XYZ file of C-alpha atoms in Angstrom:
485
model
C 94.208 83.267 87.054
C 96.267 80.074 86.835
C 99.756 81.465 86.388
C 101.644 84.729 86.716
C 101.227 86.984 83.712
C 104.248 89.262 84.075
C 107.358 88.299 82.148
C 110.923 89.371 81.814
C 111.698 91.797 79.005
C 114.662 93.358 77.312
C 115.834 95.904 79.875
C 119.233 97.476 80.357
C 121.296 98.531 83.294
C 121.420 102.226 82.569
C 124.328 104.326 83.877
C 124.099 108.007 84.733
C 124.356 110.400 81.799
C 127.601 111.692 83.289
C 129.051 108.209 82.958
C 128.053 107.920 79.287
C 129.197 111.207 77.790
C 132.214 111.607 75.494
C 133.782 114.993 74.902
C 132.705 116.623 71.656
C 129.329 114.945 71.191
C 126.251 117.124 70.897
C 122.491 116.502 70.782
C 121.721 119.810 69.099
C 123.011 122.163 66.423
C 122.771 125.939 66.229
C 122.932 128.214 63.174
C 126.319 129.791 62.454
C 126.976 132.900 64.506
C 126.274 136.049 62.447
C 127.540 138.637 64.943
C 131.038 139.485 65.990
C 132.469 137.739 68.997
C 132.537 139.984 72.046
C 134.624 139.393 75.110
C 132.812 139.826 78.414
C 134.407 141.662 81.284
C 136.830 139.852 83.497
C 135.069 138.072 86.334
C 131.812 137.655 84.428
C 132.746 134.240 83.058
C 132.266 130.986 84.878
C 133.042 127.383 84.193
C 129.503 126.672 83.055
C 127.283 123.754 84.048
C 128.731 120.275 84.290
C 126.675 118.729 81.511
C 127.815 115.543 79.773
C 128.444 115.628 76.012
C 125.909 113.278 74.402
C 124.399 112.587 71.012
C 120.645 112.837 70.481
C 120.140 109.031 70.251
C 122.033 108.601 73.523
C 119.721 111.061 75.270
C 116.527 109.560 73.800
C 117.586 105.988 74.560
C 118.631 106.882 78.092
C 115.217 108.230 79.035
C 113.346 105.554 77.080
C 115.246 102.845 78.939
C 114.572 104.524 82.277
C 110.854 104.726 81.430
C 110.823 100.945 80.908
C 111.860 100.455 84.505
C 108.693 102.104 85.718
C 105.242 100.784 86.399
C 102.785 103.635 86.085
C 99.063 104.163 85.805
C 99.401 104.053 82.011
C 100.708 100.478 82.313
C 98.038 98.955 84.534
C 96.066 98.975 87.776
C 97.825 100.964 90.489
C 95.862 100.020 93.602
C 97.650 102.071 96.275
C 95.211 102.616 99.083
C 94.970 106.033 100.708
C 96.587 107.563 97.649
C 94.012 107.616 94.761
C 96.116 106.619 91.756
C 93.439 106.909 89.112
C 93.759 107.308 85.376
C 93.303 110.900 84.299
C 92.283 112.080 80.831
C 95.259 113.016 78.641
C 93.347 115.971 77.213
C 93.894 117.752 80.525
C 97.650 117.367 80.101
C 97.428 118.729 76.565
C 95.416 121.764 77.627
C 97.758 122.551 80.533
C 100.664 122.434 78.065
C 99.155 125.058 75.740
C 101.582 128.009 75.451
C 99.052 130.431 76.905
C 98.960 128.370 80.091
C 102.486 126.946 80.233
C 104.524 130.007 79.229
C 103.392 133.061 81.247
C 105.998 134.200 83.746
C 104.695 134.609 87.311
C 106.029 138.184 87.349
C 103.926 139.141 84.316
C 101.822 142.253 85.094
C 98.204 141.460 85.922
C 96.835 143.228 82.816
C 98.667 140.700 80.634
C 97.488 137.532 82.372
C 93.769 138.047 82.937
C 93.030 134.671 81.326
C 95.193 132.691 83.711
C 93.826 134.610 86.683
C 90.291 133.844 85.508
C 91.135 130.115 85.462
C 92.313 130.344 89.064
C 89.267 132.350 90.144
C 86.895 129.868 88.524
C 88.734 126.939 90.110
C 88.407 128.582 93.536
C 84.669 128.919 92.905
C 84.334 125.303 91.766
C 86.163 123.967 94.825
C 84.061 126.096 97.168
C 80.907 124.746 95.555
C 82.110 121.119 95.614
C 83.086 121.264 99.286
C 80.253 123.501 100.468
C 82.735 125.917 102.081
C 83.025 129.677 101.565
C 86.545 130.594 100.476
C 89.567 128.905 98.912
C 93.302 129.525 98.630
C 95.093 127.674 95.830
C 98.520 128.565 97.170
C 99.642 125.400 99.061
C 101.786 123.349 96.706
C 101.093 119.891 98.147
C 98.692 118.040 100.396
C 100.986 118.230 103.403
C 101.466 121.960 102.871
C 97.687 122.276 102.713
C 97.536 120.541 106.088
C 100.098 122.965 107.476
C 98.144 125.908 106.068
C 95.000 124.567 107.735
C 96.754 124.276 111.085
C 98.154 127.806 110.764
C 94.641 129.098 110.033
C 93.277 127.438 113.165
C 96.191 128.779 115.180
C 95.633 132.316 113.830
C 91.941 132.059 114.685
C 92.637 131.142 118.315
C 95.426 133.705 118.713
C 93.167 136.472 117.420
C 90.757 135.560 120.219
C 93.545 135.640 122.796
C 93.203 131.913 123.171
C 96.506 130.046 123.645
C 95.598 126.431 123.093
C 98.272 123.753 123.198
C 96.812 120.442 121.966
C 95.217 119.030 118.869
C 93.313 115.749 118.518
C 94.505 113.360 115.793
C 92.677 110.019 115.319
C 94.744 106.858 114.964
C 93.208 106.426 111.495
C 94.551 109.759 110.220
C 97.179 110.184 107.537
C 100.734 110.104 108.862
C 101.422 113.723 107.990
C 98.612 115.012 110.239
C 100.457 114.894 113.581
C 103.545 116.360 111.902
C 101.545 119.330 110.625
C 100.099 119.905 114.093
C 103.549 119.706 115.669
C 104.999 122.216 113.208
C 102.502 124.736 114.583
C 103.559 123.985 118.133
C 100.544 121.868 118.990
C 100.893 118.651 120.934
C 99.145 115.943 118.870
C 96.867 113.804 121.036
C 96.109 110.373 119.585
C 92.437 109.372 119.654
C 91.691 105.682 119.199
C 89.019 104.502 116.784
C 86.354 102.110 118.071
C 85.714 98.455 117.227
C 83.898 99.623 114.082
C 87.060 101.372 112.830
C 85.672 104.889 113.238
C 85.671 107.617 115.876
C 83.027 107.609 118.576
C 81.652 110.893 119.857
C 82.062 109.680 123.449
C 85.809 109.135 123.010
C 86.305 112.552 121.448
C 84.349 114.114 124.315
C 86.777 112.543 126.810
C 89.753 114.221 125.156
C 88.243 117.560 124.112
C 88.800 120.475 126.478
C 89.469 124.232 126.438
C 93.200 123.645 125.854
C 92.535 121.715 122.652
C 92.615 123.742 119.428
C 90.569 121.258 117.441
C 90.610 117.919 115.688
C 92.119 116.671 112.409
C 89.760 114.131 110.893
C 90.500 112.169 107.741
C 87.130 111.352 106.218
C 86.796 108.720 104.858
C 89.523 107.556 107.195
C 92.542 105.464 106.271
C 90.565 102.262 106.876
C 88.366 103.364 103.991
C 85.453 103.915 106.377
C 83.173 106.926 106.578
C 83.307 108.764 109.891
C 79.561 108.628 110.358
C 79.690 110.320 113.777
C 81.378 113.400 112.376
C 78.453 115.774 112.975
C 78.207 114.831 116.656
C 82.001 115.053 116.955
C 82.032 118.506 115.344
C 79.393 119.679 117.790
C 81.509 118.507 120.737
C 84.626 120.212 119.380
C 82.777 123.464 118.656
C 81.173 123.529 122.116
C 84.685 123.651 123.597
C 85.734 126.416 121.193
C 87.761 124.137 118.910
C 87.886 123.923 115.133
C 87.305 120.911 112.880
C 89.917 120.224 110.222
C 89.197 117.616 107.555
C 91.986 115.942 105.617
C 90.399 115.826 102.167
C 92.934 113.497 100.559
C 90.193 110.861 100.246
C 87.737 113.217 98.549
C 87.524 110.871 95.565
C 84.932 108.956 97.578
C 82.847 111.979 98.493
C 82.674 114.774 95.973
C 79.216 115.412 94.725
C 77.863 113.403 97.632
C 78.896 115.193 100.823
C 78.602 118.805 102.001
C 81.552 119.512 104.291
C 79.801 122.512 105.840
C 76.888 120.379 106.987
C 79.349 117.857 108.402
C 80.692 120.617 110.664
C 84.055 121.063 108.940
C 85.709 124.475 109.352
C 88.756 123.966 107.172
C 89.699 121.292 104.673
C 92.516 120.672 102.232
C 92.181 118.915 98.891
C 94.743 117.078 96.805
C 94.166 118.490 93.321
C 96.727 115.985 92.118
C 95.230 112.483 92.372
C 91.632 113.575 93.011
C 91.200 116.236 90.313
C 93.384 115.026 87.468
C 97.128 115.030 87.782
C 98.690 111.601 88.067
C 100.294 111.225 91.464
C 103.799 109.886 91.887
C 107.238 110.856 90.764
C 107.588 113.662 93.238
C 105.074 116.153 91.952
C 104.124 118.786 91.229
C 101.033 118.715 93.370
C 98.571 121.182 94.797
C 96.846 121.239 98.176
C 94.284 124.074 98.250
C 92.638 124.942 101.548
C 88.899 125.597 101.751
C 87.417 127.385 104.771
C 84.248 128.693 106.301
C 83.782 132.448 106.281
C 85.068 133.041 109.828
C 88.517 131.742 108.759
C 88.685 133.515 105.392
C 90.577 136.581 106.648
C 93.448 134.332 107.757
C 93.984 132.701 104.336
C 97.441 133.026 102.752
C 98.283 136.108 100.705
C 98.102 137.226 98.004
C 94.374 136.677 97.518
C 92.810 136.734 94.092
C 90.286 139.586 93.777
C 87.737 140.436 91.064
C 86.381 143.924 90.394
C 84.195 144.696 87.386
C 85.388 141.621 85.554
C 89.104 142.337 86.107
C 91.288 140.145 88.301
C 94.148 141.255 90.530
C 96.223 140.086 93.485
C 95.850 141.672 96.886
C 98.032 141.347 99.961
C 95.899 143.760 101.956
C 95.019 141.195 104.614
C 96.485 142.120 108.029
C 95.207 138.931 109.663
C 96.608 136.593 107.002
C 98.998 133.797 107.942
C 101.232 135.149 105.145
C 102.659 133.413 102.124
C 102.796 129.643 101.741
C 104.451 129.697 98.317
C 106.934 131.852 96.403
C 104.284 132.848 93.873
C 100.728 131.546 93.491
C 100.855 127.756 93.597
C 101.438 125.150 90.881
C 99.404 126.585 88.032
C 99.656 123.590 85.677
C 97.960 121.368 88.248
C 95.213 123.983 88.612
C 94.559 124.017 84.855
C 94.202 120.244 84.814
C 91.842 120.327 87.798
C 89.741 123.024 86.159
C 89.565 121.001 82.915
C 88.610 117.889 84.840
C 85.793 119.586 86.728
C 84.422 121.350 83.642
C 84.578 118.258 81.449
C 82.975 116.006 84.061
C 80.246 118.352 85.202
C 78.310 118.035 88.436
C 76.484 114.844 87.440
C 79.608 112.928 86.417
C 81.630 114.110 89.423
C 78.942 112.528 91.539
C 79.211 109.385 89.443
C 82.976 109.264 90.073
C 82.328 108.919 93.785
C 79.642 106.318 93.253
C 81.817 104.144 90.995
C 84.905 104.499 93.232
C 82.866 103.252 96.188
C 81.182 100.530 94.107
C 84.507 99.180 92.815
C 86.039 99.089 96.308
C 83.067 97.222 97.711
C 83.134 94.794 94.765
C 86.749 93.931 95.603
C 85.950 93.693 99.288
C 83.069 91.270 98.821
C 84.898 89.109 96.274
C 88.127 88.852 98.301
C 86.908 88.620 101.879
C 86.786 84.825 101.671
C 90.447 84.826 100.555
C 92.049 87.560 102.660
C 91.102 88.409 106.223
C 88.863 91.463 106.433
C 89.193 93.098 109.867
C 86.218 95.453 109.403
C 83.487 93.654 107.478
C 81.224 96.582 106.701
C 80.456 98.932 103.836
C 83.653 100.651 102.785
C 84.166 103.809 100.801
C 86.779 104.060 98.021
C 89.269 101.583 99.505
C 89.275 98.424 101.588
C 91.793 97.002 104.053
C 92.656 93.298 104.325
C 95.404 91.568 106.314
C 97.684 88.516 106.021
C 95.997 86.748 108.967
C 94.628 83.919 106.780
C 98.098 83.248 105.336
C 100.008 83.475 108.618
C 99.775 79.719 109.272
C 101.685 79.193 105.997
C 104.412 81.544 107.260
C 103.608 83.964 104.470
C 103.258 87.634 105.306
C 101.890 90.802 103.748
C 105.202 91.712 102.117
C 105.395 88.274 100.436
C 101.884 88.664 99.018
C 102.640 92.172 97.755
C 105.872 91.083 96.071
C 104.132 88.147 94.390
C 101.593 90.596 92.911
C 104.435 91.931 90.755
C 104.879 88.501 89.160
C 101.184 88.567 88.273
C 101.618 91.906 86.516
C 100.088 94.161 89.153
C 101.536 96.975 91.194
C 101.258 95.938 94.862
C 98.669 97.644 97.059
C 99.649 99.794 100.026
C 101.026 97.545 102.764
C 101.418 97.853 106.532
C 99.220 100.971 106.567
C 97.132 102.060 108.349
C 99.143 101.220 111.439
C 96.046 100.312 113.442
C 95.732 97.093 111.395
C 98.456 94.471 111.756
C 99.714 93.202 108.398
C 97.467 95.567 106.430
C 96.915 95.309 102.667
C 95.027 98.406 101.575
C 93.566 98.444 98.077
C 91.981 101.384 96.263
C 90.735 100.383 92.806
C 89.355 103.857 91.889
C 86.442 104.515 89.552
C 88.464 104.252 86.359
C 89.112 100.501 86.346
C 86.925 98.121 84.371
C 85.092 95.070 85.702
C 87.524 92.890 83.721
C 90.560 94.512 85.360
C 89.069 94.097 88.825
C 88.283 90.452 88.085
C 91.860 89.872 86.912
C 93.171 91.441 90.128
C 90.851 89.281 92.215
C 91.947 86.169 90.323
C 95.611 87.041 90.943
C 95.037 87.436 94.690
C 93.135 84.143 94.811
C 95.936 82.382 92.924
C 98.541 83.814 95.285
C 96.519 82.722 98.312
C 96.424 79.200 96.869
C 100.196 79.315 96.315
C 100.623 80.380 99.936
C 99.108 77.040 100.954
C 100.751 74.809 98.348
C 104.031 76.515 97.355
C 104.764 79.243 99.925
C 108.375 79.513 98.810
C 107.143 81.089 95.569
C 105.871 84.020 97.590
C 108.955 84.265 99.778
C 111.201 84.466 96.693
C 109.009 86.946 94.811
C 109.335 88.977 92.702
C 110.969 86.653 90.193
C 110.440 88.439 86.858
C 111.143 92.040 87.759
C 114.363 93.793 86.785
C 115.491 93.716 90.411
C 114.535 91.172 93.038
C 113.554 91.925 96.611
C 115.378 95.018 97.834
C 116.777 95.927 101.247
C 113.963 98.334 102.092
C 115.330 99.176 105.544
C 118.632 100.377 104.122
C 116.834 102.166 101.291
C 114.710 104.064 103.823
C 117.469 104.883 106.304
C 120.345 105.472 103.891
C 118.779 106.473 100.595
C 121.098 106.858 97.624
C 119.469 109.495 95.437
C 122.270 110.082 92.949
C 122.004 106.859 90.942
């Protein structure tokens, strides 16, 4: 790629709707009232919501203009590592929007929603089969809540045995939410360093594991994109001391159809239905983070549990050992419908192929770019690969400069400065849904930027140059976010 491909377009500074409205305008019309006006009792009236008065074109143009500010998966490659931003079939969105799925109220009596309950029951069965575990709760509404549910299950298990453990092992290659989830349950997270191969060694885990440790939270593949190949030996060490093995399944896109979590020694695992099983991630949700467990943890799963008797489905809260509710109702049903559609439409053979292609694409990028960007762990990766800015440091160009310049070349930047164990990290996850041509274009852009770093480094330091906004004050944005426009 010889020159940046992104360009400036016709985009507007868009004010808030409240700043645009003019009294008396309306975006809708209602039929004339055909009943007599009736005054409500005093005290029943309120001022009503503070909605702006707008015409229909004003509303449509407002949201269309806002949409043009965004870069989404429908616009191009979205290579955020550790976050699986893959393209998902639109048919799943259409099916989830069918009135029979989108309209039922969660308080509808069970006899009137047997179809929706069947979808949930079948999804539980699919996820159990895919993971190799025994029981599933769909209730957690996000990956982090799935983590918390998993920690509560482990805590309930130990408490039922009269075992008051205080610590939990968290590798330095785990997702950032892992230690927070452990802390919320009162456990002291204990950091475990990965070895020079970027993975956990059984010997290191053995040094930390004792009878006061409730278990270990392993992200597999880890956030370096590497498979924790010692996981079975590690699980054996943890189990010998009475601990439990939790697996963060956010990176399942690299494994499903290929790995049996039970045989790996995992006791509890959460999945991100969004991202992995068809719901585009980003924009704040909704998500879904089901937990899957071995049989000895099933009685602690959140209530209500979905039960089947003679082909009829019902909810049951008759579970005295349960950790209780994790959600007001039953989870985010629309995400479940899309996941169910995805699994059914792919089938076992194609789910396996997803993993194979995700891993193949990541390794293709790794091999093609490792002469351009520094590769700290030069070994077979899973669905993502981690480079650094070490080769560009002598040009006084850093990871942030490279990422910002990617915008000028028409690509969303990869994840940067994560995982924390790699200085100046650039983590790329191409996913299985990108074509060879797209990957080659991405590689060409990175190579062109690396050349610019040597010959015209100021181009990188000033990037992005064609976006609507230039480089932002990210520190202020993080510490003093303005969320009201």
